[in-house]
Every structure is written in structure tokens, then in C-alpha cells.
Short mmCIF file of C-alpha atoms in Angstrom, two decimals:
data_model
loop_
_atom_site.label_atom_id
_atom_site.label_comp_id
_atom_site.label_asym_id
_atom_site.label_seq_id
_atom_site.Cartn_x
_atom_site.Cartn_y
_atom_site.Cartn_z
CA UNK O 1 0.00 0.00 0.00
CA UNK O 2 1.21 3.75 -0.90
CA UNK O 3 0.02 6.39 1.73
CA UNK O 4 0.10 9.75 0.62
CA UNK O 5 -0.23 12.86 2.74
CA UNK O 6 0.29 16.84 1.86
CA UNK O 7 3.41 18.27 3.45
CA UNK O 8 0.78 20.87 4.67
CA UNK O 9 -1.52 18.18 6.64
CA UNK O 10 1.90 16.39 7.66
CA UNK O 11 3.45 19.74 9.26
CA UNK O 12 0.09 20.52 10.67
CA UNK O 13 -0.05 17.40 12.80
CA UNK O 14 3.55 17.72 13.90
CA UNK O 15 2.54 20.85 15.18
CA UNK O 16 -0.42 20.02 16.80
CA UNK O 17 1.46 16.95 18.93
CA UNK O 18 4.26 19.20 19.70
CA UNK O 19 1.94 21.51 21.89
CA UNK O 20 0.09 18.61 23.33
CA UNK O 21 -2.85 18.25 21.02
CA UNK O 22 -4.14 16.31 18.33
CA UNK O 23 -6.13 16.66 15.35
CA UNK O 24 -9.47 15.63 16.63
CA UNK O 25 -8.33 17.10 20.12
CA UNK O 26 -8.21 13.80 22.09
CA UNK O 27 -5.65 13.05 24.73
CA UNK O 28 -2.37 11.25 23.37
CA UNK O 29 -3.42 8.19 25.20
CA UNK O 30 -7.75 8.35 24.83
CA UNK O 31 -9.32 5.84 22.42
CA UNK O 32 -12.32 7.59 19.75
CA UNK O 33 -15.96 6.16 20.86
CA UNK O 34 -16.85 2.52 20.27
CA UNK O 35 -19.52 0.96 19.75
CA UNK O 36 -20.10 -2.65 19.78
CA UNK O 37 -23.04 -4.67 17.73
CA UNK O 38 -23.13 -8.56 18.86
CA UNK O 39 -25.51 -10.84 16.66
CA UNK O 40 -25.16 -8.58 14.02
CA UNK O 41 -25.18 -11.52 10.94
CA UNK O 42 -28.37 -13.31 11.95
CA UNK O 43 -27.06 -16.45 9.31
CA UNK O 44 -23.94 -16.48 10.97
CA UNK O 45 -23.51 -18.70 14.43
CA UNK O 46 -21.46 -15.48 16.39
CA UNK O 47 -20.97 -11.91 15.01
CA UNK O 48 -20.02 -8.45 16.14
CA UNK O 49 -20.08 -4.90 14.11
CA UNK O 50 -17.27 -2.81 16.09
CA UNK O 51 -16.63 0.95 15.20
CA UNK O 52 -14.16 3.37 16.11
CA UNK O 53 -15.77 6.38 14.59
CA UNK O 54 -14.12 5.94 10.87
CA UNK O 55 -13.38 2.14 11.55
CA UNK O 56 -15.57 -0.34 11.20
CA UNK O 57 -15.06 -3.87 11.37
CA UNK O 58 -17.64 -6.94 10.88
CA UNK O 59 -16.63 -10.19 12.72
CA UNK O 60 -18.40 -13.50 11.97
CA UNK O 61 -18.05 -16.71 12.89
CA UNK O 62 -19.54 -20.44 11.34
CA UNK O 63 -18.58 -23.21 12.96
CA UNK O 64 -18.59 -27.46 11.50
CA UNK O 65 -18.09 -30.50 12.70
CA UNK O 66 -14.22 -31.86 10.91
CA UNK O 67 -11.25 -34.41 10.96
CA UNK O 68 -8.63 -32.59 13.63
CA UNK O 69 -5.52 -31.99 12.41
CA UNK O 70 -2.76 -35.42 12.97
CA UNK O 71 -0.18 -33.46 15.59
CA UNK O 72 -3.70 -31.84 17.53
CA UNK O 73 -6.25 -35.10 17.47
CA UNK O 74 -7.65 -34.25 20.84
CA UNK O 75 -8.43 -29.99 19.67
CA UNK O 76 -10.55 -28.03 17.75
CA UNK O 77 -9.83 -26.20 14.85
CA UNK O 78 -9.44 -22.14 14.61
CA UNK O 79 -9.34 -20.88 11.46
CA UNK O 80 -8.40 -17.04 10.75
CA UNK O 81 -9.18 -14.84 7.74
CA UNK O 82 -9.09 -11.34 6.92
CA UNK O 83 -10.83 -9.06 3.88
CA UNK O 84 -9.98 -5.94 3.53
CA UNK O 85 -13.07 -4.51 1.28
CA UNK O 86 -11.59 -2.13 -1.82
CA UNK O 87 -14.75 0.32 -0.37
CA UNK O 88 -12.78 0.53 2.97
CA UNK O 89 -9.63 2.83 2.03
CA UNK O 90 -8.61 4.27 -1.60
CA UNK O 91 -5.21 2.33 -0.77
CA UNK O 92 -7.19 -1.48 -0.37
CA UNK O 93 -7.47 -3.06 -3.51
CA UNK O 94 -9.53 -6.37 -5.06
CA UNK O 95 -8.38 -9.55 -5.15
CA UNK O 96 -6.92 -12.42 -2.83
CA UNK O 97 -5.46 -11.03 0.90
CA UNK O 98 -2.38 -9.02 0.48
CA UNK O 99 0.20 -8.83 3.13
CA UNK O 100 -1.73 -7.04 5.23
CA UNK O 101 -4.18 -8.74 5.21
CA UNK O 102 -2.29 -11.83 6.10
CA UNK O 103 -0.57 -9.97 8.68
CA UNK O 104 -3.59 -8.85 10.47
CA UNK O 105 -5.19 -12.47 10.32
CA UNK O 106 -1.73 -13.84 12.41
CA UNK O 107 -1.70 -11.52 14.97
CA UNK O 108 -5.48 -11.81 16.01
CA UNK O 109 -4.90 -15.30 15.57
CA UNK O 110 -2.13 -15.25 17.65
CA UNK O 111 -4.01 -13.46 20.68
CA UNK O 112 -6.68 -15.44 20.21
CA UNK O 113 -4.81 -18.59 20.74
CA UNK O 114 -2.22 -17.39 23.04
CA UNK O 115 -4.55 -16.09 25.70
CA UNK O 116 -6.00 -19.00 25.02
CA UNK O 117 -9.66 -17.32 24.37
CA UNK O 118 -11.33 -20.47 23.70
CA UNK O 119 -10.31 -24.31 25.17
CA UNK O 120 -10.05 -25.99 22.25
CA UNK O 121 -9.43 -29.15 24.02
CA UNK O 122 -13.79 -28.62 24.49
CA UNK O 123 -14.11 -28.75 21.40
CA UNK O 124 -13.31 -32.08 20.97
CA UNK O 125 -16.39 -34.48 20.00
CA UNK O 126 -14.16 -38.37 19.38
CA UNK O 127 -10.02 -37.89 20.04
CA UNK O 128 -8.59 -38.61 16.37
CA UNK O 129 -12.07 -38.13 14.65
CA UNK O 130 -14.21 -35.48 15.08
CA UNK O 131 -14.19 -31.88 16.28
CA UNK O 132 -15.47 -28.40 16.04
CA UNK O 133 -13.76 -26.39 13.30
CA UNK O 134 -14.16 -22.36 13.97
CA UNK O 135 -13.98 -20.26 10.66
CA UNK O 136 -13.50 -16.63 12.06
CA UNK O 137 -14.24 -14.07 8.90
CA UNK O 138 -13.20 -10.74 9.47
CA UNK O 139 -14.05 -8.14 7.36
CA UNK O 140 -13.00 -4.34 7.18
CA UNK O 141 -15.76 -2.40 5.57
CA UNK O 142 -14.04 1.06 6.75
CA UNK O 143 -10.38 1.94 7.54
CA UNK O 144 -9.82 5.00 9.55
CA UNK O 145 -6.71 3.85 11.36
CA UNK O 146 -5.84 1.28 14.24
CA UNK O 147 -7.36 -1.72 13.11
CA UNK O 148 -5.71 -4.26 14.82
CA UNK O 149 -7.67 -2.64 17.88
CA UNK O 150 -10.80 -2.90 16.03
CA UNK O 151 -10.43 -6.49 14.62
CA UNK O 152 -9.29 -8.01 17.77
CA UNK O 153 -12.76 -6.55 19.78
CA UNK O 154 -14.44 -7.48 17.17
CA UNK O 155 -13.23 -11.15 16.63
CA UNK O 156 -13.23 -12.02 20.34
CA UNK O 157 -16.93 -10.23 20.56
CA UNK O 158 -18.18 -12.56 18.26
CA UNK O 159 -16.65 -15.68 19.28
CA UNK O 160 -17.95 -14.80 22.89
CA UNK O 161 -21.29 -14.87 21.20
CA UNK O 162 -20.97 -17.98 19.30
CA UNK O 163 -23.46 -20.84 20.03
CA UNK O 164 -22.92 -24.37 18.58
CA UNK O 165 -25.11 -27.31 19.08
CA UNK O 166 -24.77 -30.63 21.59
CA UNK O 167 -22.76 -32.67 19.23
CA UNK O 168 -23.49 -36.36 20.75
CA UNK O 169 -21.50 -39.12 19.76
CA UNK O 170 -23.31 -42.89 19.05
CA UNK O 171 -21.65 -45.92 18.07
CA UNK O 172 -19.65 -43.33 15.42
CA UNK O 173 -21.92 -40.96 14.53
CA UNK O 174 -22.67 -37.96 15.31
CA UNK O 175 -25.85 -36.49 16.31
CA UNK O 176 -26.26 -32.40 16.91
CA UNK O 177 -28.63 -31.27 19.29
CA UNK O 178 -30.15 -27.68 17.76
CA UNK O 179 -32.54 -27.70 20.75
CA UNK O 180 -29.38 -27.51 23.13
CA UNK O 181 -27.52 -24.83 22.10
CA UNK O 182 -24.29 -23.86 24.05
CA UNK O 183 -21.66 -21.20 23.90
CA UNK O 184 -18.31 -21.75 23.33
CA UNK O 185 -15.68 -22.66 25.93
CA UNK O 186 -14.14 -19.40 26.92
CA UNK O 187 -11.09 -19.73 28.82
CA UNK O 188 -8.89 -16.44 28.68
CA UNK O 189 -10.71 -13.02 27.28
CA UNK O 190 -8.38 -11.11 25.20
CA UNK O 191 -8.17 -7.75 23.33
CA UNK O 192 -5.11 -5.70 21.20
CA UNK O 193 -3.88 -2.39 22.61
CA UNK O 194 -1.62 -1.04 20.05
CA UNK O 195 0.52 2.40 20.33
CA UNK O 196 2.15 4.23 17.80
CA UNK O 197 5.01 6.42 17.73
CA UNK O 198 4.22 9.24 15.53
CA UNK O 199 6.92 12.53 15.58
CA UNK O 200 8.23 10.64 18.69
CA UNK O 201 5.03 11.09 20.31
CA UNK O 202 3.04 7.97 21.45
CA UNK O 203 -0.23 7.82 20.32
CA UNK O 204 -3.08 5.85 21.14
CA UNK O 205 -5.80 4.48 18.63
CA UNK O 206 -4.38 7.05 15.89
CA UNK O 207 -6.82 8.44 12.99
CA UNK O 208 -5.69 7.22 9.39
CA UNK O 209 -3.70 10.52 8.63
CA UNK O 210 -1.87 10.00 12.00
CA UNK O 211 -0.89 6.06 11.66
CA UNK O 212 0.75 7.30 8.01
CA UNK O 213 3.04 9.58 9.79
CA UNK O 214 4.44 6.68 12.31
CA UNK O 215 7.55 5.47 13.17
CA UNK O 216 6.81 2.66 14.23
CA UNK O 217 3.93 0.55 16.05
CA UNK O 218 3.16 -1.94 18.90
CA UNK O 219 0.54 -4.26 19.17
CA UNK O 220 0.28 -5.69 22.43
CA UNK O 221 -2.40 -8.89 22.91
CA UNK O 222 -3.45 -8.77 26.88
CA UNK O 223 -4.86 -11.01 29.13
CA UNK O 224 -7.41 -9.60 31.17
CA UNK O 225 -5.04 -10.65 34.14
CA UNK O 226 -2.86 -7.97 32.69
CA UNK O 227 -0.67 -10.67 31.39
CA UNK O 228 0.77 -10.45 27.87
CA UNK O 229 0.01 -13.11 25.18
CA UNK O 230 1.42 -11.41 21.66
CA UNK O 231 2.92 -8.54 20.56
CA UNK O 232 4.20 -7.27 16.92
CA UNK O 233 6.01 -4.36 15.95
CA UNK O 234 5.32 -2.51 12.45
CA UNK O 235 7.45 -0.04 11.28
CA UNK O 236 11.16 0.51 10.31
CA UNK O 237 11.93 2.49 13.00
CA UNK O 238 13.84 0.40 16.08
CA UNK O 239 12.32 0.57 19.53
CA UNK O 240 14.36 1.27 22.88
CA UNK O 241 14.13 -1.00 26.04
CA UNK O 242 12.97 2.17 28.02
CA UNK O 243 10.44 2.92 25.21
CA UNK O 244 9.34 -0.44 25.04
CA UNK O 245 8.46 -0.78 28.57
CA UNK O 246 6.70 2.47 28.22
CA UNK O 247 4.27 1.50 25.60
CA UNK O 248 3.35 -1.90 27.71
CA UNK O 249 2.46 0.24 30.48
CA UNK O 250 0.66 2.83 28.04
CA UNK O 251 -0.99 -0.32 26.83
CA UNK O 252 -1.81 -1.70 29.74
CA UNK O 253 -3.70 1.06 31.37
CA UNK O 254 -6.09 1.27 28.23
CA UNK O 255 -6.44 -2.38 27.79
CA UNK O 256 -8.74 -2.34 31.11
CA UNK O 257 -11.17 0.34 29.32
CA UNK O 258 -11.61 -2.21 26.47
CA UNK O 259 -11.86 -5.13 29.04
CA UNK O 260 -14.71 -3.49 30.42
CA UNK O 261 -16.52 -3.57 27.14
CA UNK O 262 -16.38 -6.91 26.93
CA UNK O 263 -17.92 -7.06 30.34
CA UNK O 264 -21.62 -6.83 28.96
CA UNK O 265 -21.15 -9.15 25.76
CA UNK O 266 -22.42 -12.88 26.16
#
């Protein structure tokens, strides 16, 4: 992807974070407004809209019954997949995923399993035969900067609201239960802070014209113990230990305020 931005705009910004403000005057470290939508797909079996303001990201889930993988025959199966819709930014284009796409699908993925969000041991139905497969679709319909944030709520929002049937297992086969309807075995919630280090400043949740003008970028997966479970760095720009353990707190703090959202989804 190219990003383009007037010197004008560019200089503008600089100015604005050197005298402690930013362009849509929100403190360095204050996320925009979200709002959360769960059950928003009624075809799909879990779902979530998530916005922040000019980002909006659509999370669904559909879940089978499958063969488990040979090295995991006793676990589910998560499987992870981004679009980014051309309508979304000028810069997103048609066709199969693109880098980052790919790169976005990962490091959800990672958090997801790392936390672990979901005990896919449960998800077992006969060791070495059958078990739950999880496709998790995500799908960014509008890019206005700090997705990661966005698709991690929004992924672990709708798996939170995913129901599967009683699979019951007799004499090999398997019967599902749509009368008894369950939710999926939660273990570990998880969400993305990410901060970004734009004129040297961190930011938090940065609009689109601010993440162009980054350094550099940290996307921190928490547990809602506070513990960490993944973290990637974008950007060319190196990191310092002191810096480092800067952003972790930075992202710690603000990982409680979108722990808290999760508090009313089931």
C-alpha cells in the first residue's frame, strides 16, 4: 500500500502533537468512541459490528463438525481470515489477501490462541475423529486507522457470542442437538492495545492521517489478568528497552477500558 499525505496536513499534525494536542483534540493516550453490535449476521452462528468512529469492522463466525488436524487429534480447529473490502480505504485493492491482510489475520490469531480465548481441548467431540472447526471471517468495511484494535474486539466479541449445538457421539456418529444450544468454551478473554510512535510522540488508537506519519507501532495482545500473550512491531523504526516498557504500560492502562466492554457481551 502507498500512503500519501500533503506536506501541509503532515506539518500541521507535527505541530499540533508538539503543543500537546491532536487533530481531533483527544488526549495522546484516549481511544475515539466505540460501539459494539453482537448478533449482528443473523445467518452467521457469532458476530459483532465494532466501530471506532471511521473504523468499522464486521466479525463473523460459522462453525462445522471436521477431521482434527494429525499433531492436535484431541483440539478443535481455529481458522483465521481477513478481507480488507476495496470500499474501505482508496489504498485497499480487489483480489486475494495481500500482506496485510495476512498480517492482520496472524496476529489476532495469535491473541486469540495465546490467551487461550477459547479451550479448544472442548471442542473435541471423538479424540482422532471429530471436532469443532471455527472459521472466524473478518471483514473491514471502513479503515480509519488502528485496526488491529478494532479487529481483535471485534473477533473475540463474536466468538464470545458464538453458540454451537450438543454434538453427541453414538456408536460413530454424530448427532447435533439444535434444541441444546451452548456457547463456546471461553477460557482467557483477550483484546489488542496497540501504540504508535508518531513525531516521537506515542499515540493511542491514531486516525488514518496520524498512523501514516508513524515510526513505528506496537501491538500488544493482553490477558485480562494484565498478562501479555502477543505482541508485533510494524514499522522501520527500532524501539528502545525504556520505550518499550513504556508502551506496555501505556498499553496496559487502556487495555482495562476495552476489558470493560467486553464485560456486557455474552
Amino acid at each position: 500500500m502507498v500512503n500519501v499525505i500533503s506536506e501541509v496536513s503532515k506539518d500541521k499534525i507535527f505541530d499540533l502533537l508538539n503543543h500537546g494536542n491532536r487533530i481531533d483534540n483527544r488526549a495522546f493516550n484516549e481511544y475515539r468512541d466505540i460501539s459494539i453490535k453482537t448478533n449482528y449476521i443473523t445467518k452467521a452462528d457469532g458476530s459483532a459490528l465494532v466501530s471506532l468512529n471511521g473504523t468499522t469492522v464486521v466479525a463473523g463466525v460459522k462453525t462445522s463438525v471436521a477431521t482434527p488436524f494429525s499433531n492436535a487429534p484431541n483440539q478443535g480447529i481455529l481458522i483465521t481470515n481477513t478481507e480488507l473490502l476495496a470500499i474501505a480505504n482508496r489504498n485497499f485493492e480487489y483480489g486475494p489477501p495481500n500482506k496485510f491482510a495476512i498480517e492482520i489475520s496472524r496476529v489476532v490469531d495469535r491473541a486469540i490462541r495465546e490467551a487461550p480465548l477459547i479451550d479448544l481441548n472442548e471442542l473435541c467431540i471423538v479424540e482422532s475423529s471429530k471436532v469443532w472447526k471455527i472459521h472466524l471471517d473478518l471483514h473491514i468495511i471502513d479503515h480509519d486507522g488502528d485496526l488491529l484494535d478494532a479487529v481483535c474486539l471485534a473477533a473475540v466479541c463474536a466468538l464470545m457470542t458464538t453458540k454451537i449445538p450438543t454434538a453427541i457421539s453414538v456408536n460413530g456418529e454424530i448427532t447435533l442437538d439444535y434444541d441444546k444450544m451452548i456457547n463456546l468454551p471461553i477460557k482467557n478473554k483477550t483484546i489488542i492495545c496497540s501504540v504508535y510512535n508518531v513525531n516521537d510522540y506515542l499515540l493511542v488508537d491514531p486516525i488514518y492521517v496520524e498512523e501514516t506519519l508513524m515510526n513505528y507501532s506496537v501491538s500488544i495482545g493482553f490477558r485480562e489478568d494484565g498478562s501479555l500473550c502477543a505482541m508485533q512491531k510494524c514499522g522501520f523504526s527500532s524501539v528502545s528497552p525504556e520505550e518499550l516498557l513504556k508502551i506496555i504500560k501505556i498499553g496496559s492502562i487502556q487495555s482495562k477500558k476495552l476489558f470493560e466492554l467486553l464485560e456486557s457481551i455474552k
